[in-house]
Short mmCIF file of C-alpha atoms in Angstrom, two decimals:
data_model
loop_
_atom_site.label_atom_id
_atom_site.label_comp_id
_atom_site.label_asym_id
_atom_site.label_seq_id
_atom_site.Cartn_x
_atom_site.Cartn_y
_atom_site.Cartn_z
CA UNK R 219 -2.38 39.15 12.61
CA UNK R 220 -4.23 36.57 13.39
CA UNK R 221 -6.54 34.74 11.18
CA UNK R 222 -10.74 34.76 10.88
CA UNK R 223 -11.82 32.18 13.26
CA UNK R 224 -15.29 29.96 13.39
CA UNK R 225 -16.74 28.08 16.47
CA UNK R 226 -18.15 24.55 15.10
CA UNK R 227 -19.66 21.99 17.20
CA UNK R 228 -19.33 18.33 17.05
CA UNK R 229 -22.55 18.02 15.14
CA UNK R 230 -20.66 20.67 12.00
CA UNK R 231 -17.23 18.17 12.89
CA UNK R 232 -19.12 15.39 11.91
CA UNK R 233 -21.12 16.94 8.85
CA UNK R 234 -17.77 18.36 7.31
CA UNK R 235 -16.06 14.78 7.59
CA UNK R 236 -18.98 12.87 6.29
CA UNK R 237 -19.45 14.97 3.62
CA UNK R 238 -15.71 14.87 2.72
CA UNK R 239 -15.80 10.92 2.98
CA UNK R 240 -18.84 10.74 0.97
CA UNK R 241 -17.06 12.39 -2.10
CA UNK R 242 -13.59 11.70 -1.96
CA UNK R 243 -13.56 8.14 -0.36
CA UNK R 244 -15.81 6.52 -3.47
CA UNK R 245 -13.95 8.25 -6.38
CA UNK R 246 -10.28 7.32 -4.56
CA UNK R 247 -11.39 4.11 -4.23
CA UNK R 248 -12.92 3.26 -7.80
CA UNK R 249 -10.04 4.80 -9.40
CA UNK R 250 -7.77 2.85 -7.40
CA UNK R 251 -9.91 -0.18 -8.49
CA UNK R 252 -9.44 0.38 -12.20
CA UNK R 253 -5.68 1.80 -11.60
CA UNK R 254 -5.08 -2.39 -10.41
CA UNK R 255 -6.84 -4.03 -12.46
CA UNK R 256 -5.66 -2.85 -15.71
CA UNK R 257 -1.99 -2.86 -14.42
CA UNK R 258 -2.74 -6.75 -12.86
CA UNK R 259 -4.89 -8.16 -16.25
CA UNK R 260 -2.06 -8.98 -17.62
CA UNK R 261 -1.49 -12.17 -15.44
CA UNK R 262 -5.05 -13.44 -16.52
CA UNK R 263 -4.15 -12.57 -19.94
CA UNK R 264 -1.28 -14.54 -20.15
CA UNK R 265 -3.10 -17.95 -19.27
CA UNK R 266 -5.70 -17.03 -22.23
CA UNK R 267 -4.11 -17.09 -25.01
CA UNK R 268 -1.91 -13.61 -25.03
CA UNK R 269 1.85 -15.07 -24.54
CA UNK R 270 1.12 -17.39 -27.90
CA UNK R 271 -0.68 -14.74 -29.94
CA UNK R 272 2.38 -12.13 -29.08
CA UNK R 273 4.85 -15.33 -29.24
CA UNK R 274 6.62 -14.26 -25.97
CA UNK R 275 9.20 -16.74 -25.23
CA UNK R 276 11.89 -17.43 -22.67
CA UNK R 277 12.08 -14.46 -19.96
CA UNK R 278 10.28 -12.19 -22.24
CA UNK R 279 7.01 -12.02 -20.37
CA UNK R 280 8.64 -11.01 -17.38
CA UNK R 281 9.76 -8.54 -19.18
CA UNK R 282 6.26 -7.19 -20.37
CA UNK R 283 5.35 -7.43 -16.53
CA UNK R 284 8.66 -5.29 -15.44
CA UNK R 285 8.94 -2.19 -18.34
CA UNK R 286 5.15 -0.61 -16.72
CA UNK R 287 7.48 -0.48 -13.68
CA UNK R 288 10.34 1.78 -15.90
CA UNK R 289 7.74 3.93 -17.01
CA UNK R 290 6.69 4.05 -13.22
CA UNK R 291 10.22 4.95 -12.50
CA UNK R 292 11.08 7.50 -15.01
CA UNK R 293 7.63 9.65 -14.14
CA UNK R 294 7.32 9.42 -10.68
CA UNK R 295 9.67 12.11 -9.54
CA UNK R 296 8.81 14.54 -12.09
CA UNK R 297 4.81 13.91 -11.54
CA UNK R 298 5.65 14.60 -7.82
CA UNK R 299 6.68 17.80 -8.91
CA UNK R 300 3.38 18.44 -10.38
CA UNK R 301 0.66 17.58 -8.26
CA UNK R 302 1.72 20.28 -5.85
CA UNK R 303 1.95 23.18 -8.63
CA UNK R 304 -1.16 22.02 -10.68
CA UNK R 305 -4.61 21.48 -9.84
CA UNK R 306 -4.77 18.05 -8.55
CA UNK R 307 -8.19 17.28 -9.52
CA UNK R 308 -7.76 18.10 -13.28
CA UNK R 309 -4.25 16.62 -13.34
CA UNK R 310 -5.44 13.49 -12.44
CA UNK R 311 -8.78 13.29 -15.13
CA UNK R 312 -5.73 13.83 -17.67
CA UNK R 313 -3.46 10.82 -16.54
CA UNK R 314 -6.72 8.61 -15.95
CA UNK R 315 -8.04 9.28 -19.51
CA UNK R 316 -4.32 8.79 -20.82
CA UNK R 317 -4.03 5.28 -19.02
CA UNK R 318 -7.44 4.43 -20.31
CA UNK R 319 -6.96 4.95 -24.08
CA UNK R 320 -3.18 3.21 -23.41
CA UNK R 321 -4.78 0.02 -22.04
CA UNK R 322 -7.62 -0.38 -24.59
CA UNK R 323 -4.76 -0.25 -27.06
CA UNK R 324 -3.26 -3.17 -25.83
CA UNK R 325 -5.74 -4.97 -27.25
CA UNK R 326 -3.90 -4.12 -30.85
CA UNK R 327 -0.50 -5.64 -30.03
CA UNK R 328 0.91 -8.42 -32.23
CA UNK R 329 3.95 -8.78 -30.60
CA UNK R 330 7.08 -8.19 -27.90
CA UNK R 331 7.67 -4.93 -29.46
CA UNK R 332 3.97 -3.62 -29.13
CA UNK R 333 3.52 -4.80 -25.86
CA UNK R 334 6.72 -3.31 -23.98
CA UNK R 335 5.67 0.11 -25.65
CA UNK R 336 2.37 0.06 -24.06
CA UNK R 337 2.91 -1.22 -20.83
CA UNK R 338 5.98 1.27 -20.38
CA UNK R 339 3.59 4.19 -21.44
CA UNK R 340 1.20 2.53 -19.28
CA UNK R 341 3.17 2.61 -16.17
CA UNK R 342 3.80 6.75 -17.22
CA UNK R 343 0.15 7.35 -16.84
CA UNK R 344 0.19 5.53 -13.45
CA UNK R 345 2.80 6.93 -11.94
CA UNK R 346 0.82 9.95 -10.42
CA UNK R 347 -1.99 7.96 -9.15
CA UNK R 348 -0.76 6.73 -5.71
CA UNK R 349 1.42 9.47 -4.71
CA UNK R 350 -1.49 11.80 -6.09
CA UNK R 351 -3.56 10.32 -3.74
CA UNK R 352 -1.42 10.55 -0.61
CA UNK R 353 -1.33 14.37 -1.40
CA UNK R 354 -5.16 14.57 -1.42
CA UNK R 355 -5.75 12.26 1.27
CA UNK R 356 -2.83 14.66 3.37
CA UNK R 357 -4.80 17.22 2.18
CA UNK R 358 -8.10 16.46 3.70
CA UNK R 359 -7.83 14.63 6.72
CA UNK R 360 -6.11 14.35 10.30
CA UNK R 361 -3.44 12.17 11.33
CA UNK R 362 -5.79 10.08 13.50
CA UNK R 363 -7.89 9.66 10.04
CA UNK R 364 -5.48 9.20 7.38
CA UNK R 365 -4.49 5.42 8.10
CA UNK R 366 -8.15 4.56 8.11
CA UNK R 367 -8.71 6.83 4.69
CA UNK R 368 -6.00 5.33 3.39
CA UNK R 369 -7.23 1.94 3.81
CA UNK R 370 -10.22 2.04 2.28
CA UNK R 371 -9.57 3.84 -0.99
CA UNK R 372 -5.76 1.23 -1.34
CA UNK R 373 -8.65 -1.50 -0.88
CA UNK R 374 -9.86 -0.68 -4.40
CA UNK R 375 -6.91 -2.55 -4.98
CA UNK R 376 -7.70 -6.10 -3.85
CA UNK R 377 -11.87 -5.53 -4.84
CA UNK R 378 -10.46 -4.71 -8.73
CA UNK R 379 -8.48 -8.45 -8.22
CA UNK R 380 -11.98 -9.68 -7.59
CA UNK R 381 -13.54 -7.80 -10.16
CA UNK R 382 -10.81 -8.22 -13.01
CA UNK R 383 -10.97 -11.92 -12.20
CA UNK R 384 -14.78 -12.40 -12.93
CA UNK R 385 -14.29 -9.91 -15.89
CA UNK R 386 -11.59 -12.39 -16.67
CA UNK R 387 -13.38 -15.53 -15.85
CA UNK R 388 -16.87 -14.39 -18.38
CA UNK R 389 -14.03 -13.07 -20.92
CA UNK R 390 -12.46 -16.28 -21.15
CA UNK R 391 -15.60 -17.98 -22.56
CA UNK R 392 -15.87 -15.75 -25.64
CA UNK R 393 -14.56 -17.47 -29.02
CA UNK R 394 -14.42 -15.25 -32.00
CA UNK R 395 -11.38 -13.95 -33.85
CA UNK R 396 -10.69 -10.97 -31.14
CA UNK R 397 -9.98 -13.41 -28.53
CA UNK R 398 -10.69 -13.15 -24.69
CA UNK R 399 -7.58 -11.43 -23.85
CA UNK R 400 -8.25 -8.41 -26.05
CA UNK R 401 -11.54 -8.64 -24.92
CA UNK R 402 -10.06 -7.94 -21.37
CA UNK R 403 -8.06 -4.76 -22.39
CA UNK R 404 -10.60 -3.34 -24.44
CA UNK R 405 -13.26 -3.40 -21.93
CA UNK R 406 -11.29 -2.17 -19.20
CA UNK R 407 -9.38 0.30 -20.98
CA UNK R 408 -13.05 1.52 -22.43
CA UNK R 409 -14.72 1.48 -18.82
CA UNK R 410 -11.42 3.23 -17.34
CA UNK R 411 -11.57 6.07 -20.23
CA UNK R 412 -14.91 6.87 -19.65
CA UNK R 413 -14.60 6.66 -15.61
CA UNK R 414 -12.00 9.75 -16.13
CA UNK R 415 -15.07 12.30 -16.31
CA UNK R 416 -16.78 11.51 -13.25
CA UNK R 417 -13.49 12.25 -11.67
CA UNK R 418 -13.02 15.53 -13.56
CA UNK R 419 -16.79 16.63 -12.55
CA UNK R 420 -16.90 15.21 -8.66
CA UNK R 421 -13.02 15.35 -7.66
CA UNK R 422 -12.09 18.96 -6.48
CA UNK R 423 -8.57 20.51 -6.56
CA UNK R 424 -8.48 21.58 -3.05
CA UNK R 425 -10.24 22.04 -0.04
CA UNK R 426 -10.99 26.00 -1.06
CA UNK R 427 -12.39 25.10 -4.06
CA UNK R 428 -14.76 22.26 -2.85
CA UNK R 429 -18.20 23.53 -4.29
CA UNK R 430 -19.86 20.49 -1.93
CA UNK R 431 -19.32 22.55 1.59
CA UNK R 432 -19.98 25.53 2.45
CA UNK R 433 -18.05 28.51 2.86
CA UNK R 434 -17.88 28.15 6.54
CA UNK R 435 -17.42 24.22 6.05
CA UNK R 436 -14.27 24.79 3.91
CA UNK R 437 -12.60 27.03 6.48
CA UNK R 438 -13.39 24.22 9.43
CA UNK R 439 -11.91 21.90 7.18
CA UNK R 440 -9.05 23.89 6.29
CA UNK R 441 -8.14 24.80 10.03
CA UNK R 442 -8.87 20.94 11.14
CA UNK R 443 -5.88 19.36 9.09
CA UNK R 444 -3.66 22.78 10.16
CA UNK R 445 -4.33 22.26 13.68
CA UNK R 446 -4.70 17.98 13.29
CA UNK R 447 -3.34 17.58 10.13
CA UNK R 448 0.18 17.93 8.90
CA UNK R 449 -0.39 21.39 7.47
CA UNK R 450 -1.57 23.44 5.19
CA UNK R 451 -0.47 22.07 1.28
CA UNK R 452 -2.06 25.41 -0.99
CA UNK R 453 -0.18 27.81 -2.09
CA UNK R 454 3.37 26.73 -1.64
CA UNK R 455 6.41 26.45 -2.97
CA UNK R 456 9.13 23.90 -3.66
CA UNK R 457 11.62 24.13 -1.48
CA UNK R 458 15.33 22.00 -1.83
CA UNK R 459 16.06 22.60 2.23
CA UNK R 460 13.24 20.12 2.73
CA UNK R 461 14.79 17.79 0.11
CA UNK R 462 18.04 17.92 1.77
CA UNK R 463 16.20 17.68 4.84
CA UNK R 464 14.05 14.28 3.94
CA UNK R 465 17.64 12.79 2.46
CA UNK R 466 19.09 13.62 5.80
CA UNK R 467 16.04 11.86 7.41
CA UNK R 468 16.89 8.11 8.70
CA UNK R 469 13.26 7.23 8.83
CA UNK R 470 12.92 8.27 4.80
CA UNK R 471 15.93 5.61 4.37
CA UNK R 472 14.21 2.62 6.51
CA UNK R 473 10.64 3.45 5.25
CA UNK R 474 12.60 3.12 1.35
CA UNK R 475 14.57 -0.09 2.58
CA UNK R 476 11.27 -1.76 3.75
CA UNK R 477 9.02 -0.44 0.79
CA UNK R 478 11.60 -2.22 -1.58
CA UNK R 479 11.71 -5.37 0.46
CA UNK R 480 7.74 -5.71 0.71
CA UNK R 481 7.49 -5.02 -3.48
CA UNK R 482 10.19 -7.05 -4.74
CA UNK R 483 7.53 -10.44 -4.00
CA UNK R 484 4.48 -8.34 -5.08
CA UNK R 485 6.11 -7.86 -8.88
CA UNK R 486 6.55 -11.82 -8.63
CA UNK R 487 3.37 -12.90 -7.69
CA UNK R 488 1.30 -9.50 -8.73
CA UNK R 489 1.77 -11.14 -12.56
CA UNK R 490 2.58 -14.57 -12.31
CA UNK R 491 -0.67 -15.36 -10.07
CA UNK R 492 -2.43 -17.00 -12.40
CA UNK R 493 0.19 -19.09 -13.34
CA UNK R 494 1.20 -20.65 -10.11
CA UNK R 495 -2.21 -21.34 -9.23
CA UNK R 496 -2.51 -23.13 -13.03
CA UNK R 497 1.04 -25.31 -11.54
CA UNK R 498 -1.37 -26.53 -8.52
CA UNK R 499 -3.02 -28.61 -11.18
CA UNK R 500 -6.00 -26.21 -11.76
CA UNK R 501 -7.32 -24.76 -15.34
CA UNK R 502 -7.01 -21.61 -16.73
CA UNK R 503 -10.75 -20.87 -16.09
CA UNK R 504 -10.43 -22.09 -13.05
CA UNK R 505 -7.55 -19.77 -11.29
CA UNK R 506 -8.99 -16.84 -12.68
CA UNK R 507 -11.70 -17.58 -9.83
CA UNK R 508 -9.18 -18.96 -7.51
CA UNK R 509 -7.66 -15.67 -7.20
CA UNK R 510 -11.21 -13.94 -5.63
CA UNK R 511 -10.45 -15.77 -1.92
CA UNK R 512 -7.22 -14.34 -2.54
CA UNK R 513 -7.74 -11.29 -3.12
CA UNK R 514 -10.96 -11.11 -0.19
CA UNK R 515 -8.24 -12.22 2.89
CA UNK R 516 -5.95 -8.93 1.06
CA UNK R 517 -9.51 -6.48 1.25
CA UNK R 518 -10.17 -7.71 5.11
CA UNK R 519 -6.41 -7.33 5.99
CA UNK R 520 -6.08 -3.87 4.15
CA UNK R 521 -9.19 -2.34 5.76
CA UNK R 522 -8.22 -3.84 9.37
CA UNK R 523 -5.11 -2.92 9.20
CA UNK R 524 -5.90 0.61 8.51
CA UNK R 525 -8.72 1.24 10.66
CA UNK R 526 -6.25 0.18 13.68
CA UNK R 527 -3.55 1.82 12.78
CA UNK R 528 -6.02 4.98 12.81
CA UNK R 529 -7.57 4.09 16.09
CA UNK R 530 -3.69 3.35 17.81
CA UNK R 531 -1.34 5.44 17.20
CA UNK R 532 1.56 3.19 18.10
CA UNK R 533 0.77 0.17 16.22
CA UNK R 534 1.50 1.08 12.92
CA UNK R 535 5.17 -0.93 12.61
CA UNK R 536 4.00 -3.86 14.79
CA UNK R 537 1.21 -4.42 12.15
CA UNK R 538 3.48 -4.27 9.45
CA UNK R 539 5.24 -6.99 11.12
CA UNK R 540 1.56 -9.03 11.89
CA UNK R 541 0.75 -8.75 7.92
CA UNK R 542 4.24 -10.00 6.35
CA UNK R 543 5.03 -12.87 9.10
CA UNK R 544 2.30 -15.33 7.18
CA UNK R 545 4.25 -13.88 3.98
CA UNK R 546 7.21 -15.69 5.29
CA UNK R 547 5.71 -19.24 6.32
CA UNK R 548 3.89 -19.22 3.18
CA UNK R 549 6.36 -18.59 0.57
CA UNK R 550 9.02 -20.85 2.86
CA UNK R 551 5.91 -23.80 2.36
CA UNK R 552 5.70 -23.24 -1.75
CA UNK R 553 9.78 -23.33 -1.52
CA UNK R 554 9.49 -26.61 0.25
CA UNK R 555 6.73 -27.84 -1.99
CA UNK R 556 8.73 -31.05 -3.39
CA UNK R 557 8.29 -32.16 -0.02
CA UNK R 558 4.57 -31.11 0.74
CA UNK R 559 1.52 -32.15 -0.18
CA UNK R 560 -0.72 -30.36 -2.71
CA UNK R 561 -3.14 -29.03 -0.19
CA UNK R 562 -0.50 -27.45 2.03
CA UNK R 563 0.81 -25.82 -0.96
CA UNK R 564 -2.33 -24.32 -1.93
CA UNK R 565 -2.44 -23.00 1.78
CA UNK R 566 0.68 -21.59 1.39
CA UNK R 567 -0.20 -19.54 -1.43
CA UNK R 568 -3.51 -17.99 0.78
CA UNK R 569 -0.72 -17.11 3.37
CA UNK R 570 0.82 -14.57 1.31
CA UNK R 571 -2.54 -12.84 0.73
CA UNK R 572 -1.76 -10.84 3.67
CA UNK R 573 1.43 -9.26 2.17
CA UNK R 574 0.30 -6.19 0.04
CA UNK R 575 -1.52 -4.57 3.46
CA UNK R 576 2.10 -3.72 3.96
CA UNK R 577 2.15 -0.91 1.50
CA UNK R 578 -0.64 1.17 2.64
CA UNK R 579 0.64 0.64 5.95
CA UNK R 580 3.97 2.23 4.90
CA UNK R 581 1.98 4.70 3.10
CA UNK R 582 0.21 5.94 6.35
CA UNK R 583 3.61 6.70 8.00
CA UNK R 584 4.83 8.85 5.35
CA UNK R 585 1.44 10.72 5.34
CA UNK R 586 1.17 11.03 8.88
CA UNK R 587 4.80 11.42 10.10
CA UNK R 588 6.09 13.54 7.59
CA UNK R 589 5.47 17.67 7.45
CA UNK R 590 5.99 20.26 4.69
CA UNK R 591 5.14 19.46 1.20
CA UNK R 592 8.07 19.43 -0.82
CA UNK R 593 9.68 16.89 2.50
CA UNK R 594 6.19 14.71 2.27
CA UNK R 595 6.18 14.54 -1.64
CA UNK R 596 10.28 14.26 -1.31
CA UNK R 597 9.67 11.10 0.41
CA UNK R 598 6.54 9.86 -1.33
CA UNK R 599 8.62 10.06 -4.89
CA UNK R 600 11.43 7.98 -2.88
CA UNK R 601 8.77 5.37 -1.80
CA UNK R 602 7.70 4.87 -5.47
CA UNK R 603 11.33 4.35 -6.52
CA UNK R 604 11.64 1.46 -4.41
CA UNK R 605 8.42 0.56 -5.22
CA UNK R 606 9.46 0.59 -8.93
CA UNK R 607 12.86 -1.24 -8.21
CA UNK R 608 11.10 -4.07 -6.39
CA UNK R 609 8.54 -4.69 -9.11
CA UNK R 610 10.79 -4.23 -11.80
CA UNK R 611 12.96 -7.10 -10.37
CA UNK R 612 10.54 -8.86 -8.91
CA UNK R 613 9.37 -11.30 -11.87
CA UNK R 614 13.10 -11.62 -13.04
CA UNK R 615 13.32 -14.06 -10.60
CA UNK R 616 10.61 -16.15 -11.59
CA UNK R 617 12.68 -18.12 -14.29
CA UNK R 618 11.45 -19.66 -17.18
CA UNK R 619 13.39 -22.62 -16.72
CA UNK R 620 12.15 -23.24 -13.01
CA UNK R 621 8.48 -23.13 -14.34
CA UNK R 622 5.80 -24.12 -12.82
CA UNK R 623 7.98 -24.27 -9.47
CA UNK R 624 10.01 -21.13 -9.76
CA UNK R 625 11.99 -22.16 -6.75
CA UNK R 626 14.20 -18.98 -7.01
CA UNK R 627 11.28 -16.80 -6.84
CA UNK R 628 9.54 -17.78 -3.84
CA UNK R 629 13.28 -18.09 -1.86
CA UNK R 630 13.61 -14.67 -2.32
CA UNK R 631 10.17 -13.74 -1.60
CA UNK R 632 10.80 -15.51 1.85
CA UNK R 633 14.07 -13.62 2.44
CA UNK R 634 13.02 -10.38 1.41
CA UNK R 635 9.79 -10.62 3.67
CA UNK R 636 12.19 -11.41 6.50
CA UNK R 637 13.92 -8.37 5.96
CA UNK R 638 11.02 -5.87 6.15
CA UNK R 639 10.00 -7.73 9.43
CA UNK R 640 13.35 -6.90 10.63
CA UNK R 641 13.46 -3.16 8.83
CA UNK R 642 9.90 -2.40 10.87
CA UNK R 643 10.78 -3.38 14.26
CA UNK R 644 14.15 -1.15 13.63
CA UNK R 645 11.72 1.92 12.13
CA UNK R 646 9.26 1.75 15.41
CA UNK R 647 12.31 1.57 17.89
CA UNK R 648 13.86 4.77 15.74
CA UNK R 649 10.73 6.84 16.03
CA UNK R 650 10.06 5.72 19.60
CA UNK R 651 13.77 6.98 20.16
CA UNK R 652 12.97 10.36 18.27
CA UNK R 653 10.17 10.97 20.21
CA UNK R 654 11.67 10.52 23.64
CA UNK R 655 14.10 12.84 22.40
CA UNK R 656 12.30 15.66 21.49
CA UNK R 657 9.95 15.75 24.44
CA UNK R 658 13.37 15.67 26.58
CA UNK R 659 14.41 18.87 24.49
CA UNK R 660 11.25 20.76 24.16
CA UNK R 661 10.04 20.00 27.29
CA UNK R 662 6.27 19.20 26.79
CA UNK R 663 4.78 15.77 26.18
CA UNK R 664 3.54 16.99 22.36
CA UNK R 665 1.05 14.61 20.30
CA UNK R 666 1.02 12.15 17.35
CA UNK R 667 -2.28 13.34 17.01
CA UNK R 668 -1.75 16.91 16.08
CA UNK R 669 0.30 18.79 14.28
CA UNK R 670 2.30 20.14 16.58
CA UNK R 671 2.64 23.69 18.52
CA UNK R 672 -0.17 25.79 16.94
CA UNK R 673 -1.51 28.91 17.81
CA UNK R 674 1.98 29.82 20.14
CA UNK R 675 1.31 26.72 21.81
CA UNK R 676 2.12 22.84 21.88
CA UNK R 677 -0.90 20.56 21.99
CA UNK R 678 -0.49 17.53 24.26
CA UNK R 679 -1.76 14.24 23.80
CA UNK R 680 -4.74 14.86 25.67
CA UNK R 681 -5.92 17.80 23.56
CA UNK R 682 -5.96 16.02 20.36
CA UNK R 683 -8.55 13.20 20.65
CA UNK R 684 -11.46 16.20 19.53
CA UNK R 685 -10.71 18.35 16.45
CA UNK R 686 -13.44 20.13 16.79
CA UNK R 687 -12.55 21.32 20.33
CA UNK R 688 -9.17 22.23 19.10
CA UNK R 689 -10.63 23.91 16.33
CA UNK R 690 -12.56 26.02 18.76
CA UNK R 691 -9.63 26.52 21.50
CA UNK R 692 -6.70 27.20 19.37
CA UNK R 693 -6.28 30.66 18.03
CA UNK R 694 -4.76 29.95 14.36
CA UNK R 695 -1.86 32.98 13.87
CA UNK R 696 -0.67 33.38 9.94
CA UNK R 697 2.56 31.17 10.81
CA UNK R 698 0.44 28.21 11.39
CA UNK R 699 -0.02 28.38 7.72
CA UNK R 700 3.31 28.27 6.71
CA UNK R 701 5.16 25.62 5.00
CA UNK R 702 7.50 23.97 8.37
CA UNK R 703 8.72 20.41 8.21
CA UNK R 704 8.48 17.71 11.27
CA UNK R 705 11.78 18.58 12.24
CA UNK R 706 11.23 22.19 13.15
CA UNK R 707 8.08 21.71 14.61
CA UNK R 708 7.93 21.78 17.93
CA UNK R 709 5.39 19.23 19.43
CA UNK R 710 4.94 17.21 16.41
CA UNK R 711 5.41 13.56 17.61
CA UNK R 712 5.62 10.49 15.39
CA UNK R 713 3.32 7.87 14.66
CA UNK R 714 5.04 4.20 14.52
#
């Protein structure tokens, strides 16, 4: 039996998208900003007395950096199961409140044992955030909209880096018995905890429960992601056949390898940024300010490449190559710093600032190229297993006996980013080949801008440029709301 249909016009389509953007993007952006600040304030704290006050020696600081990702690693797969089964907004609120409390409690640590305990718990708390955001984004947005929105909320990372640098600079002047590094954790922890209540009040659990939309607008919002997104996500069950399909899918392992190669460098540079800048001859306070232009470049790169990936369906993998190549050059410069003047070394450090843009681009490939809730959440968990493995191992290449040059670390960073270029190009070739193969087998062109065959017919590329037109023309039937994977959906074409 046909589902109830509506006849939206272009004005309604724009209005609904504008309402969704105004509600979701600021919430996700701000939460992600706190997520990054709370995770990376450790780098600023390290140059404001934390290492001395807690008695860290040798590789202990590296382990304080890495242990966060052990907590993340242990919880990321269970939490992907819970994200699809629990009310998303309420579950996200609980995690935000818990993580804010853990950050604030870091100020009470007096030794290595205390630090690794709270950092491990912080990893558990934050393991939910990004997978939940990916689920929310693919729930609300079409395949053409996903890369741009992912870039917008992911840019909260780098804006958070700017704010945390300014906060660290201001609190770095505090002279009292508490100490500046403790105030950093207290201020950020309390702010995050309070923000959790805003998430609870403003973020809807699903499209059907979005009170900021009218009933007609909710129906249109739901239909548009069924037709031009990656399918409905409500009222679905965990399916082990989709887990097996995910593990058999070559693109899963290419994305996994790509994420691992980009996150090994990230794990080191994120936690040792201030120490590396100090090695160029700057003071502790100056090092906190010099991370600001680095973060500004990263913000511009993430938002710019996110927009381009949404605008052009065949550009995503090439954009990953474009943001990674400067990092290969920059790490090579720093690795060879003994033979290079200081100004060029510093320039090499800023070339590394484009690297973080590779992650949201990889996340966009996952969100836009996978159908089936279980399959998508499984590859999401795998993406973050690679994220954790990279960030756990990354700081360990910064050997204390090699300070301040860290030659082993920057040689490793150079090799990893070079491998990432190769993997991105192989992934692009595979996705192109898969599309061509599906066209031959199915007998029609299909599109990377819609969810495949819906309403009993396939939609070609020319049909997917206007969401309102598609919703008007397609008569959705009950089968279109079923939880079907990309492999089993005729007309589904991959973005690359």
